[in-house]
mmCIF file of C-alpha atoms in Angstrom:
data_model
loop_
_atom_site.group_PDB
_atom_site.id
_atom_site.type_symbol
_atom_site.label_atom_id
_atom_site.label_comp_id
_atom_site.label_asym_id
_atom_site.label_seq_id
_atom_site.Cartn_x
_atom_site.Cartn_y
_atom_site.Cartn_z
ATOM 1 C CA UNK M 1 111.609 104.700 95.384
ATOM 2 C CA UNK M 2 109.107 107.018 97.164
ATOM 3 C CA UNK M 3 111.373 110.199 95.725
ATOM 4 C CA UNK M 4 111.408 108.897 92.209
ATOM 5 C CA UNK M 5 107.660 108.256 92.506
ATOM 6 C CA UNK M 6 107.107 111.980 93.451
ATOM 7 C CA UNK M 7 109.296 113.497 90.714
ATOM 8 C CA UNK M 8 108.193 111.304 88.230
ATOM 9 C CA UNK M 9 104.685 112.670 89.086
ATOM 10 C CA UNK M 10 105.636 115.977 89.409
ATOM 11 C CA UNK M 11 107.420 115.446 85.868
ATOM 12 C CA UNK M 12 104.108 114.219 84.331
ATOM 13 C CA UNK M 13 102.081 116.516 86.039
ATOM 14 C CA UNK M 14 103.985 119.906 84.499
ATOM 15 C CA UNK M 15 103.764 118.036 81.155
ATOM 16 C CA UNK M 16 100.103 117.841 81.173
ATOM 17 C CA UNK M 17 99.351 121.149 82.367
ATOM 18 C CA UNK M 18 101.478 122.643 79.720
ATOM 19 C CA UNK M 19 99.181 120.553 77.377
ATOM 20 C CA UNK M 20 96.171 121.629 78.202
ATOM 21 C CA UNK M 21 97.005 125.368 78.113
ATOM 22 C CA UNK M 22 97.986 124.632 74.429
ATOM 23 C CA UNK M 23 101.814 125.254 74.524
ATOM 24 C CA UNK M 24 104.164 123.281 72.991
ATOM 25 C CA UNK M 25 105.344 120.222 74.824
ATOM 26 C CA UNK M 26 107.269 118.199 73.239
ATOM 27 C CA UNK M 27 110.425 118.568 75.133
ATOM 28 C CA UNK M 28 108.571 118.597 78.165
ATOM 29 C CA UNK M 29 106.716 115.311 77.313
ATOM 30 C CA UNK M 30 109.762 113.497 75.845
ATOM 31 C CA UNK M 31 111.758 114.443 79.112
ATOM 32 C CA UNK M 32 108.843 113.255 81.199
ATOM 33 C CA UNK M 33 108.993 110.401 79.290
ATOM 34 C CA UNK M 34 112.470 109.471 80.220
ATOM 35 C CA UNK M 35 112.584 110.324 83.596
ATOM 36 C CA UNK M 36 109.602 108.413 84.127
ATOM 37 C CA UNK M 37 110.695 105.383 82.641
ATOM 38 C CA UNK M 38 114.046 105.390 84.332
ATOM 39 C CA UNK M 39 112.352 105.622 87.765
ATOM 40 C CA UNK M 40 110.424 102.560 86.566
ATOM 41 C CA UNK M 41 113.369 100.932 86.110
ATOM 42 C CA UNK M 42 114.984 101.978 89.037
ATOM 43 C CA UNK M 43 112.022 100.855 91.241
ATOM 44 C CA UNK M 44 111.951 97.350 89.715
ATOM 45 C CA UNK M 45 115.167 96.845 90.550
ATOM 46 C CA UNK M 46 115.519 98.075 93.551
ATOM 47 C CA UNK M 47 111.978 95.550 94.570
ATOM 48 C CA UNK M 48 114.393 92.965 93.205
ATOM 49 C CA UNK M 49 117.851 93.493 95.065
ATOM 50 C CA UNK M 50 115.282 94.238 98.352
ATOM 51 C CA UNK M 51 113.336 90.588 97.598
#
């Protein structure tokens, strides 16, 4: 969980920098997206299987 956590941040993180310096991010953001929701996912059911 704590390795998905830190790439999902890492994800988000390179997305919003690349906003702010005014590139386009759309690829970045819908990739950031993804990975960020299947980590979610991931983590709730791993809690699940671990409760």
């Amino acid at each position: 969980m704590y390795t998905d956590l830190e790439a999902a941040r890492q994800v988000a993180h390179r997305a919003i920098w690349l906003a702010q310096q005014e590139l386009r991010v759309s690829k970045e953001t819908a990739a950031a997206l993804l990975f960020v929701s299947r980590a979610a996912s991931r983590a709730a059911n791993e809690a699940l299987q671990i409760h």
